[in-house]
PDB file of C-alpha atoms and ligand atoms in Angstrom:
ATOM      1  CA  MET A   1      97.028 154.311 135.038  1.00 56.00           C
ATOM      2  CA  SER A   2      99.520 153.495 133.019  1.00 71.00           C
ATOM      3  CA  GLU A   3      98.835 150.722 129.989  1.00 80.00           C
ATOM      4  CA  PRO A   4      97.764 146.788 131.238  1.00 94.00           C
ATOM      5  CA  ILE A   5     100.221 144.218 130.729  1.00 96.00           C
ATOM      6  CA  LEU A   6      97.299 141.992 130.649  1.00 98.00           C
ATOM      7  CA  THR A   7      93.875 141.984 129.512  1.00 98.00           C
ATOM      8  CA  LEU A   8      91.062 139.477 129.552  1.00 97.00           C
ATOM      9  CA  GLU A   9      87.560 140.400 128.224  1.00 97.00           C
ATOM     10  CA  ASP A  10      84.332 138.561 128.101  1.00 97.00           C
ATOM     11  CA  VAL A  11      86.720 135.339 128.275  1.00 96.00           C
ATOM     12  CA  ASN A  12      84.838 132.076 128.201  1.00 96.00           C
ATOM     13  CA  SER A  13      86.442 128.559 128.073  1.00 95.00           C
ATOM     14  CA  TYR A  14      85.773 125.113 127.878  1.00 95.00           C
ATOM     15  CA  TYR A  15      86.743 121.617 128.536  1.00 94.00           C
ATOM     16  CA  GLY A  16      84.914 119.297 125.973  1.00 91.00           C
ATOM     17  CA  ASN A  17      81.576 120.672 126.249  1.00 91.00           C
ATOM     18  CA  SER A  18      81.560 121.787 130.252  1.00 93.00           C
ATOM     19  CA  HIS A  19      81.733 125.833 130.407  1.00 95.00           C
ATOM     20  CA  VAL A  20      83.812 126.849 133.132  1.00 96.00           C
ATOM     21  CA  VAL A  21      85.282 129.773 132.445  1.00 97.00           C
ATOM     22  CA  PHE A  22      81.918 132.776 131.889  1.00 97.00           C
ATOM     23  CA  ASP A  23      82.834 136.229 130.371  1.00 97.00           C
ATOM     24  CA  LEU A  24      85.922 137.046 132.846  1.00 98.00           C
ATOM     25  CA  ASP A  25      87.127 140.736 132.839  1.00 98.00           C
ATOM     26  CA  ILE A  26      90.548 140.808 134.237  1.00 98.00           C
ATOM     27  CA  GLU A  27      93.348 143.785 133.621  1.00 98.00           C
ATOM     28  CA  ILE A  28      96.616 143.651 134.951  1.00 97.00           C
ATOM     29  CA  GLU A  29      99.242 146.804 135.201  1.00 95.00           C
ATOM     30  CA  GLN A  30     102.942 146.540 134.332  1.00 93.00           C
ATOM     31  CA  ASN A  31     104.592 145.385 137.803  1.00 91.00           C
ATOM     32  CA  GLU A  32     101.177 144.624 139.588  1.00 93.00           C
ATOM     33  CA  VAL A  33     100.850 141.979 141.981  1.00 94.00           C
ATOM     34  CA  VAL A  34      97.579 140.317 141.692  1.00 96.00           C
ATOM     35  CA  ALA A  35      95.919 137.720 143.140  1.00 96.00           C
ATOM     36  CA  LEU A  36      93.221 135.930 141.788  1.00 97.00           C
ATOM     37  CA  LEU A  37      91.139 134.078 144.654  1.00 95.00           C
ATOM     38  CA  GLY A  38      88.128 131.749 145.062  1.00 93.00           C
ATOM     39  CA  ARG A  39      86.946 128.715 146.280  1.00 90.00           C
ATOM     40  CA  ASN A  40      87.949 124.736 145.711  1.00 89.00           C
ATOM     41  CA  GLY A  41      87.016 124.336 141.648  1.00 92.00           C
ATOM     42  CA  ALA A  42      85.968 128.283 141.141  1.00 94.00           C
ATOM     43  CA  GLY A  43      87.511 128.036 137.766  1.00 95.00           C
ATOM     44  CA  LYS A  44      91.301 129.912 139.122  1.00 96.00           C
ATOM     45  CA  THR A  45      93.557 126.774 137.498  1.00 96.00           C
ATOM     46  CA  THR A  46      91.157 126.905 134.362  1.00 96.00           C
ATOM     47  CA  THR A  47      92.050 131.059 134.118  1.00 97.00           C
ATOM     48  CA  LEU A  48      95.533 130.746 134.542  1.00 97.00           C
ATOM     49  CA  ARG A  49      95.349 127.849 131.840  1.00 96.00           C
ATOM     50  CA  THR A  50      93.304 129.940 129.577  1.00 96.00           C
ATOM     51  CA  ILE A  51      96.015 132.675 129.892  1.00 97.00           C
ATOM     52  CA  THR A  52      98.512 130.181 128.659  1.00 96.00           C
ATOM     53  CA  GLY A  53      96.326 128.911 126.200  1.00 95.00           C
ATOM     54  CA  THR A  54      96.444 125.226 127.474  1.00 93.00           C
ATOM     55  CA  VAL A  55      92.934 125.364 127.792  1.00 90.00           C
ATOM     56  CA  PRO A  56      91.929 127.475 124.665  1.00 77.00           C
ATOM     57  CA  ARG A  57      89.594 130.369 125.488  1.00 79.00           C
ATOM     58  CA  ARG A  58      86.424 130.065 123.335  1.00 83.00           C
ATOM     59  CA  GLU A  59      84.990 133.024 123.222  1.00 92.00           C
ATOM     60  CA  GLY A  60      86.297 136.778 124.560  1.00 95.00           C
ATOM     61  CA  THR A  61      89.792 138.537 123.997  1.00 96.00           C
ATOM     62  CA  ILE A  62      92.903 138.250 125.761  1.00 96.00           C
ATOM     63  CA  GLU A  63      95.591 140.885 125.399  1.00 97.00           C
ATOM     64  CA  PHE A  64      98.935 140.714 126.346  1.00 97.00           C
ATOM     65  CA  ARG A  65     101.297 144.619 126.039  1.00 95.00           C
ATOM     66  CA  GLY A  66      98.183 145.419 123.983  1.00 94.00           C
ATOM     67  CA  GLU A  67      98.222 142.268 121.566  1.00 96.00           C
ATOM     68  CA  ASP A  68      95.509 139.963 120.679  1.00 96.00           C
ATOM     69  CA  ILE A  69      96.992 137.111 121.916  1.00 96.00           C
ATOM     70  CA  SER A  70      93.488 135.096 122.010  1.00 94.00           C
ATOM     71  CA  SER A  71      94.365 132.493 119.081  1.00 92.00           C
ATOM     72  CA  SER A  72      98.067 132.313 120.003  1.00 95.00           C
ATOM     73  CA  SER A  73      99.546 128.976 120.705  1.00 95.00           C
ATOM     74  CA  VAL A  74     100.906 127.731 123.668  1.00 94.00           C
ATOM     75  CA  ASP A  75     104.279 128.352 122.316  1.00 93.00           C
ATOM     76  CA  ASP A  76     103.739 131.738 121.146  1.00 95.00           C
ATOM     77  CA  ILE A  77     102.325 132.791 124.093  1.00 95.00           C
ATOM     78  CA  SER A  78     105.034 131.725 126.166  1.00 93.00           C
ATOM     79  CA  LYS A  79     107.709 133.045 124.070  1.00 92.00           C
ATOM     80  CA  LYS A  80     106.023 135.984 124.498  1.00 93.00           C
ATOM     81  CA  GLY A  81     107.129 136.312 128.017  1.00 93.00           C
ATOM     82  CA  ILE A  82     104.118 134.820 130.027  1.00 96.00           C
ATOM     83  CA  LYS A  83     105.300 131.783 132.095  1.00 94.00           C
ATOM     84  CA  LEU A  84     103.186 129.729 134.338  1.00 94.00           C
ATOM     85  CA  VAL A  85     104.120 127.782 137.440  1.00 92.00           C
ATOM     86  CA  PRO A  86     101.903 124.966 137.741  1.00 89.00           C
ATOM     87  CA  GLU A  87     100.462 123.625 140.609  1.00 85.00           C
ATOM     88  CA  ASP A  88     102.058 120.220 140.486  1.00 80.00           C
ATOM     89  CA  ARG A  89     105.300 121.895 140.224  1.00 81.00           C
ATOM     90  CA  ARG A  90     106.356 119.388 136.824  1.00 86.00           C
ATOM     91  CA  ILE A  91     109.867 119.335 137.712  1.00 92.00           C
ATOM     92  CA  PHE A  92     112.062 116.258 135.702  1.00 95.00           C
ATOM     93  CA  PRO A  93     112.937 113.727 138.395  1.00 94.00           C
ATOM     94  CA  THR A  94     115.534 112.767 136.591  1.00 96.00           C
ATOM     95  CA  LEU A  95     117.423 115.504 136.155  1.00 97.00           C
ATOM     96  CA  THR A  96     119.342 117.455 138.575  1.00 97.00           C
ATOM     97  CA  VAL A  97     118.443 120.521 140.115  1.00 97.00           C
ATOM     98  CA  MET A  98     121.353 122.014 137.672  1.00 97.00           C
ATOM     99  CA  GLU A  99     119.791 120.253 134.577  1.00 97.00           C
ATOM    100  CA  ASN A 100     116.269 120.981 135.233  1.00 97.00           C
ATOM    101  CA  LEU A 101     117.605 124.545 135.264  1.00 97.00           C
ATOM    102  CA  GLN A 102     119.480 124.234 132.308  1.00 97.00           C
ATOM    103  CA  VAL A 103     116.352 123.043 130.184  1.00 96.00           C
ATOM    104  CA  ALA A 104     114.288 125.911 131.150  1.00 94.00           C
ATOM    105  CA  HIS A 105     117.465 128.345 130.731  1.00 95.00           C
ATOM    106  CA  ASP A 106     118.426 126.986 126.839  1.00 94.00           C
ATOM    107  CA  SER A 107     115.009 127.144 125.738  1.00 90.00           C
ATOM    108  CA  ALA A 108     114.241 130.575 127.038  1.00 89.00           C
ATOM    109  CA  VAL A 109     114.374 133.446 124.445  1.00 88.00           C
ATOM    110  CA  ASP A 110     116.388 136.017 126.672  1.00 89.00           C
ATOM    111  CA  PRO A 111     117.368 134.120 129.794  1.00 92.00           C
ATOM    112  CA  ARG A 112     118.855 135.529 132.758  1.00 91.00           C
ATOM    113  CA  PRO A 113     122.105 133.505 133.977  1.00 93.00           C
ATOM    114  CA  ILE A 114     121.053 130.382 136.035  1.00 95.00           C
ATOM    115  CA  GLU A 115     123.317 131.932 138.822  1.00 94.00           C
ATOM    116  CA  ASP A 116     120.696 134.326 139.572  1.00 90.00           C
ATOM    117  CA  MET A 117     118.148 131.751 140.546  1.00 90.00           C
ATOM    118  CA  PHE A 118     121.431 130.984 143.190  1.00 92.00           C
ATOM    119  CA  GLU A 119     120.880 134.250 144.510  1.00 88.00           C
ATOM    120  CA  VAL A 120     117.428 133.994 145.182  1.00 85.00           C
ATOM    121  CA  PHE A 121     117.296 130.895 146.570  1.00 87.00           C
ATOM    122  CA  PRO A 122     120.900 129.369 147.876  1.00 89.00           C
ATOM    123  CA  LYS A 123     119.252 126.355 148.600  1.00 90.00           C
ATOM    124  CA  LEU A 124     119.624 125.438 145.471  1.00 93.00           C
ATOM    125  CA  GLU A 125     122.463 125.994 144.738  1.00 95.00           C
ATOM    126  CA  GLU A 126     123.789 123.778 147.853  1.00 96.00           C
ATOM    127  CA  LEU A 127     121.298 121.296 146.181  1.00 96.00           C
ATOM    128  CA  GLN A 128     122.656 121.615 142.613  1.00 95.00           C
ATOM    129  CA  GLU A 129     123.827 117.834 142.025  1.00 97.00           C
ATOM    130  CA  ASN A 130     120.635 116.507 143.859  1.00 97.00           C
ATOM    131  CA  LYS A 131     117.905 114.849 141.407  1.00 96.00           C
ATOM    132  CA  GLY A 132     114.280 116.311 141.141  1.00 95.00           C
ATOM    133  CA  ARG A 133     112.803 113.256 142.777  1.00 94.00           C
ATOM    134  CA  ASN A 134     115.121 113.225 145.791  1.00 95.00           C
ATOM    135  CA  LEU A 135     113.839 117.298 146.550  1.00 94.00           C
ATOM    136  CA  SER A 136     110.913 117.789 149.092  1.00 91.00           C
ATOM    137  CA  GLY A 137     107.655 119.284 148.684  1.00 87.00           C
ATOM    138  CA  GLY A 138     109.502 122.643 149.201  1.00 87.00           C
ATOM    139  CA  GLU A 139     112.469 122.815 147.307  1.00 90.00           C
ATOM    140  CA  GLN A 140     110.698 121.073 144.341  1.00 92.00           C
ATOM    141  CA  GLN A 141     108.406 124.617 144.416  1.00 88.00           C
ATOM    142  CA  MET A 142     111.628 126.889 144.681  1.00 88.00           C
ATOM    143  CA  LEU A 143     113.137 125.173 141.568  1.00 93.00           C
ATOM    144  CA  SER A 144     109.833 125.034 139.958  1.00 92.00           C
ATOM    145  CA  VAL A 145     109.621 128.982 140.549  1.00 89.00           C
ATOM    146  CA  SER A 146     113.438 129.449 139.421  1.00 91.00           C
ATOM    147  CA  ARG A 147     112.481 127.544 136.248  1.00 94.00           C
ATOM    148  CA  ALA A 148     110.139 130.321 135.251  1.00 91.00           C
ATOM    149  CA  LEU A 149     112.012 133.059 136.872  1.00 90.00           C
ATOM    150  CA  VAL A 150     115.273 131.943 134.745  1.00 93.00           C
ATOM    151  CA  GLN A 151     113.863 132.467 131.467  1.00 92.00           C
ATOM    152  CA  ASN A 152     113.171 135.880 132.778  1.00 90.00           C
ATOM    153  CA  PRO A 153     109.061 136.134 131.820  1.00 93.00           C
ATOM    154  CA  ASP A 154     107.057 139.624 131.755  1.00 93.00           C
ATOM    155  CA  LEU A 155     104.175 137.974 133.284  1.00 95.00           C
ATOM    156  CA  LEU A 156     104.216 135.136 136.052  1.00 94.00           C
ATOM    157  CA  LEU A 157     101.647 132.995 136.630  1.00 96.00           C
ATOM    158  CA  LEU A 158     101.922 131.105 140.202  1.00 94.00           C
ATOM    159  CA  ASP A 159      99.200 128.432 140.518  1.00 95.00           C
ATOM    160  CA  GLU A 160      98.568 127.690 144.285  1.00 92.00           C
ATOM    161  CA  PRO A 161     102.511 127.836 145.439  1.00 89.00           C
ATOM    162  CA  THR A 162     101.998 126.623 148.976  1.00 88.00           C
ATOM    163  CA  GLU A 163      99.811 123.846 148.581  1.00 86.00           C
ATOM    164  CA  GLY A 164     101.096 120.679 150.444  1.00 83.00           C
ATOM    165  CA  LEU A 165     103.675 123.008 152.007  1.00 84.00           C
ATOM    166  CA  ALA A 166     104.459 122.334 155.464  1.00 84.00           C
ATOM    167  CA  PRO A 167     103.990 126.093 157.505  1.00 87.00           C
ATOM    168  CA  VAL A 168     107.644 126.531 157.971  1.00 83.00           C
ATOM    169  CA  ILE A 169     108.432 125.993 154.215  1.00 83.00           C
ATOM    170  CA  VAL A 170     105.408 128.399 153.784  1.00 87.00           C
ATOM    171  CA  ASP A 171     107.116 130.995 155.721  1.00 85.00           C
ATOM    172  CA  ASP A 172     110.695 130.778 153.774  1.00 81.00           C
ATOM    173  CA  LEU A 173     108.538 130.678 150.828  1.00 82.00           C
ATOM    174  CA  ARG A 174     107.042 133.731 151.644  1.00 85.00           C
ATOM    175  CA  ASP A 175     110.304 135.936 152.367  1.00 83.00           C
ATOM    176  CA  VAL A 176     111.487 134.484 148.959  1.00 81.00           C
ATOM    177  CA  PHE A 177     108.477 136.006 147.139  1.00 82.00           C
ATOM    178  CA  GLU A 178     108.674 139.233 148.769  1.00 83.00           C
ATOM    179  CA  GLU A 179     111.994 139.297 147.165  1.00 78.00           C
ATOM    180  CA  VAL A 180     110.821 138.133 143.843  1.00 77.00           C
ATOM    181  CA  VAL A 181     107.623 140.491 143.188  1.00 75.00           C
ATOM    182  CA  SER A 182     110.290 143.470 144.409  1.00 74.00           C
ATOM    183  CA  GLU A 183     111.461 142.795 140.701  1.00 74.00           C
ATOM    184  CA  ASP A 184     110.997 143.806 137.592  1.00 78.00           C
ATOM    185  CA  VAL A 185     108.225 141.286 136.926  1.00 86.00           C
ATOM    186  CA  THR A 186     103.863 141.420 136.872  1.00 93.00           C
ATOM    187  CA  VAL A 187     102.556 138.403 139.071  1.00 94.00           C
ATOM    188  CA  LEU A 188      98.805 136.561 138.948  1.00 96.00           C
ATOM    189  CA  ILE A 189      99.059 134.394 141.657  1.00 95.00           C
ATOM    190  CA  THR A 190      96.452 132.300 142.657  1.00 94.00           C
ATOM    191  CA  GLU A 191      96.144 130.538 146.493  1.00 89.00           C
ATOM    192  CA  GLN A 192      93.789 128.723 148.797  1.00 84.00           C
ATOM    193  CA  ASN A 193      95.810 130.346 151.344  1.00 86.00           C
ATOM    194  CA  VAL A 194      94.478 133.480 151.326  1.00 86.00           C
ATOM    195  CA  ASP A 195      96.858 135.250 154.250  1.00 87.00           C
ATOM    196  CA  PHE A 196      99.577 134.253 151.582  1.00 90.00           C
ATOM    197  CA  ALA A 197      97.898 135.884 148.776  1.00 90.00           C
ATOM    198  CA  LEU A 198      97.073 138.750 150.713  1.00 89.00           C
ATOM    199  CA  ASN A 199     100.583 139.731 151.920  1.00 89.00           C
ATOM    200  CA  LEU A 200     102.199 139.482 148.514  1.00 90.00           C
ATOM    201  CA  SER A 201      99.318 141.376 146.489  1.00 93.00           C
ATOM    202  CA  GLU A 202      98.257 145.001 145.684  1.00 93.00           C
ATOM    203  CA  ARG A 203      94.897 143.859 144.190  1.00 96.00           C
ATOM    204  CA  ALA A 204      92.840 140.972 143.781  1.00 96.00           C
ATOM    205  CA  TYR A 205      89.917 139.225 141.963  1.00 97.00           C
ATOM    206  CA  ILE A 206      87.740 136.949 143.543  1.00 96.00           C
ATOM    207  CA  ILE A 207      85.834 134.464 140.966  1.00 96.00           C
ATOM    208  CA  GLU A 208      82.579 132.382 141.880  1.00 95.00           C
ATOM    209  CA  LYS A 209      82.046 129.728 139.346  1.00 95.00           C
ATOM    210  CA  GLY A 210      83.950 130.957 136.605  1.00 96.00           C
ATOM    211  CA  ALA A 211      82.722 134.413 137.007  1.00 97.00           C
ATOM    212  CA  ASN A 212      84.171 138.072 138.115  1.00 97.00           C
ATOM    213  CA  ALA A 213      82.021 137.852 142.091  1.00 95.00           C
ATOM    214  CA  TRP A 214      84.651 140.772 143.329  1.00 96.00           C
ATOM    215  CA  GLU A 215      87.469 143.171 143.080  1.00 96.00           C
ATOM    216  CA  GLY A 216      89.395 145.387 144.828  1.00 96.00           C
ATOM    217  CA  THR A 217      92.409 146.422 146.703  1.00 96.00           C
ATOM    218  CA  ILE A 218      93.704 144.143 149.264  1.00 94.00           C
ATOM    219  CA  GLU A 219      93.135 146.810 152.037  1.00 93.00           C
ATOM    220  CA  GLU A 220      89.457 146.794 151.065  1.00 94.00           C
ATOM    221  CA  LEU A 221      89.275 142.838 151.039  1.00 92.00           C
ATOM    222  CA  GLU A 222      90.504 142.716 154.458  1.00 90.00           C
ATOM    223  CA  ASP A 223      88.277 145.064 155.773  1.00 91.00           C
ATOM    224  CA  ASN A 224      85.079 143.155 154.306  1.00 90.00           C
ATOM    225  CA  GLU A 225      84.935 140.039 156.545  1.00 88.00           C
ATOM    226  CA  GLU A 226      81.615 139.115 155.064  1.00 88.00           C
ATOM    227  CA  LEU A 227      83.297 139.077 151.707  1.00 88.00           C
ATOM    228  CA  LEU A 228      86.297 136.913 153.059  1.00 87.00           C
ATOM    229  CA  GLU A 229      83.580 134.534 154.693  1.00 86.00           C
ATOM    230  CA  GLU A 230      81.643 133.924 151.711  1.00 84.00           C
ATOM    231  CA  TYR A 231      83.879 133.581 148.935  1.00 81.00           C
ATOM    232  CA  LEU A 232      87.160 132.556 150.687  1.00 81.00           C
ATOM    233  CA  SER A 233      86.013 130.597 154.037  1.00 74.00           C
ATOM    234  CA  VAL A 234      87.832 132.853 156.568  1.00 62.00           C
ATOM    235  CA  GLY A 235      87.002 135.114 158.340  1.00 49.00           C
TER     236      GLY A 235
HETATM  237  P1  LIG B 301      91.304 124.204 143.063  1.00 51.15           P
HETATM  238  O1  LIG B 301      91.631 125.217 143.832  1.00 51.15           O
HETATM  239  O2  LIG B 301      90.612 123.312 143.667  1.00 51.15           O
HETATM  240  O3  LIG B 301      92.580 123.677 141.702  1.00 51.15           O
HETATM  241  P2  LIG B 301      90.117 125.982 141.029  1.00 51.15           P
HETATM  242  O4  LIG B 301      89.601 126.823 141.238  1.00 51.15           O
HETATM  243  O5  LIG B 301      91.611 126.066 140.669  1.00 51.15           O
HETATM  244  O6  LIG B 301      90.034 125.064 142.090  1.00 51.15           O
HETATM  245  P3  LIG B 301      89.729 124.457 138.290  1.00 51.15           P
HETATM  246  O7  LIG B 301      90.776 123.622 138.544  1.00 51.15           O
HETATM  247  O8  LIG B 301      89.882 125.593 137.269  1.00 51.15           O
HETATM  248  O9  LIG B 301      89.522 125.401 139.948  1.00 51.15           O
HETATM  249  O10 LIG B 301      88.629 123.724 138.017  1.00 51.15           O
HETATM  250  C1  LIG B 301      87.034 124.439 137.696  1.00 51.15           C
HETATM  251  C2  LIG B 301      86.040 123.320 137.068  1.00 51.15           C
HETATM  252  O11 LIG B 301      86.272 122.610 136.003  1.00 51.15           O
HETATM  253  C3  LIG B 301      85.974 122.539 138.234  1.00 51.15           C
HETATM  254  O12 LIG B 301      84.406 122.254 138.083  1.00 51.15           O
HETATM  255  C4  LIG B 301      86.560 121.319 137.859  1.00 51.15           C
HETATM  256  O13 LIG B 301      85.990 120.001 138.637  1.00 51.15           O
HETATM  257  C5  LIG B 301      86.751 121.519 136.425  1.00 51.15           C
HETATM  258  N1  LIG B 301      87.451 120.818 135.730  1.00 51.15           N
HETATM  259  C6  LIG B 301      89.038 120.980 136.156  1.00 51.15           C
HETATM  260  N2  LIG B 301      89.986 120.365 135.181  1.00 51.15           N
HETATM  261  C7  LIG B 301      89.195 120.044 134.180  1.00 51.15           C
HETATM  262  C8  LIG B 301      89.296 118.760 133.586  1.00 51.15           C
HETATM  263  N3  LIG B 301      90.546 118.478 133.107  1.00 51.15           N
HETATM  264  N4  LIG B 301      88.130 118.657 132.518  1.00 51.15           N
HETATM  265  C9  LIG B 301      86.890 118.710 133.103  1.00 51.15           C
HETATM  266  N5  LIG B 301      87.083 119.488 133.961  1.00 51.15           N
HETATM  267  C10 LIG B 301      87.719 120.226 134.549  1.00 51.15           C
END
């Protein structure tokens, strides 16, 4: 086994006094694609926010490339190469596609050329003069992912990328993500659309009430109907 790129050990996090993540352990190796699964409200988004520092972890350790980032600021964590594509996409509605990409590009330490994103998402090149607010849900998601990728992250956190998208758009996105994950990037993805996550990932963690419930390979998960029914409402 190679060195893990990200390690969470006994991590606990809270919203105010509300304890949401309990003694969570996660380990991800370089270039792995790992799914973080669980029912609604299980704590997936909070886990991603804890990794990026927006929800401060209160106990436990988070290491990135062997360095303790448990107490690092949101900005420092971002500069170290961890990028989150949030569930609500947060693109700038009054800026064009190109301007949205430029803002991300110009704030990165070691960005990729914006043109690279047009190779990944040719649709965005066609739409480059369109304002963010005029994009469809699928186009917004492509832009949101591109804004993260243009910053050349070492670790990409994807929070429910297919949420609210029509099935035909989800199929397009699946093809593109397959291409993205074959590049030199490590991915942690949360999804309600279990099939989508299983398709892309090699391993999965299931969390329940903010705590580890199961971990294993995608093959093990797919063969385990009880598990799929119990924690993921599919089977
Ligand atoms: P979903 O798929 O619905 O987004 P999730 O697995 O991502 O679910 P979280 O969004 O992390 O779950 O929520 C975990 C728990 O934390 C839930 O009980 C939720 O109500 C609570 N929670 C989420 N955000 C906040 C917040 N800003 N303040 C207080 N509690 C919150």
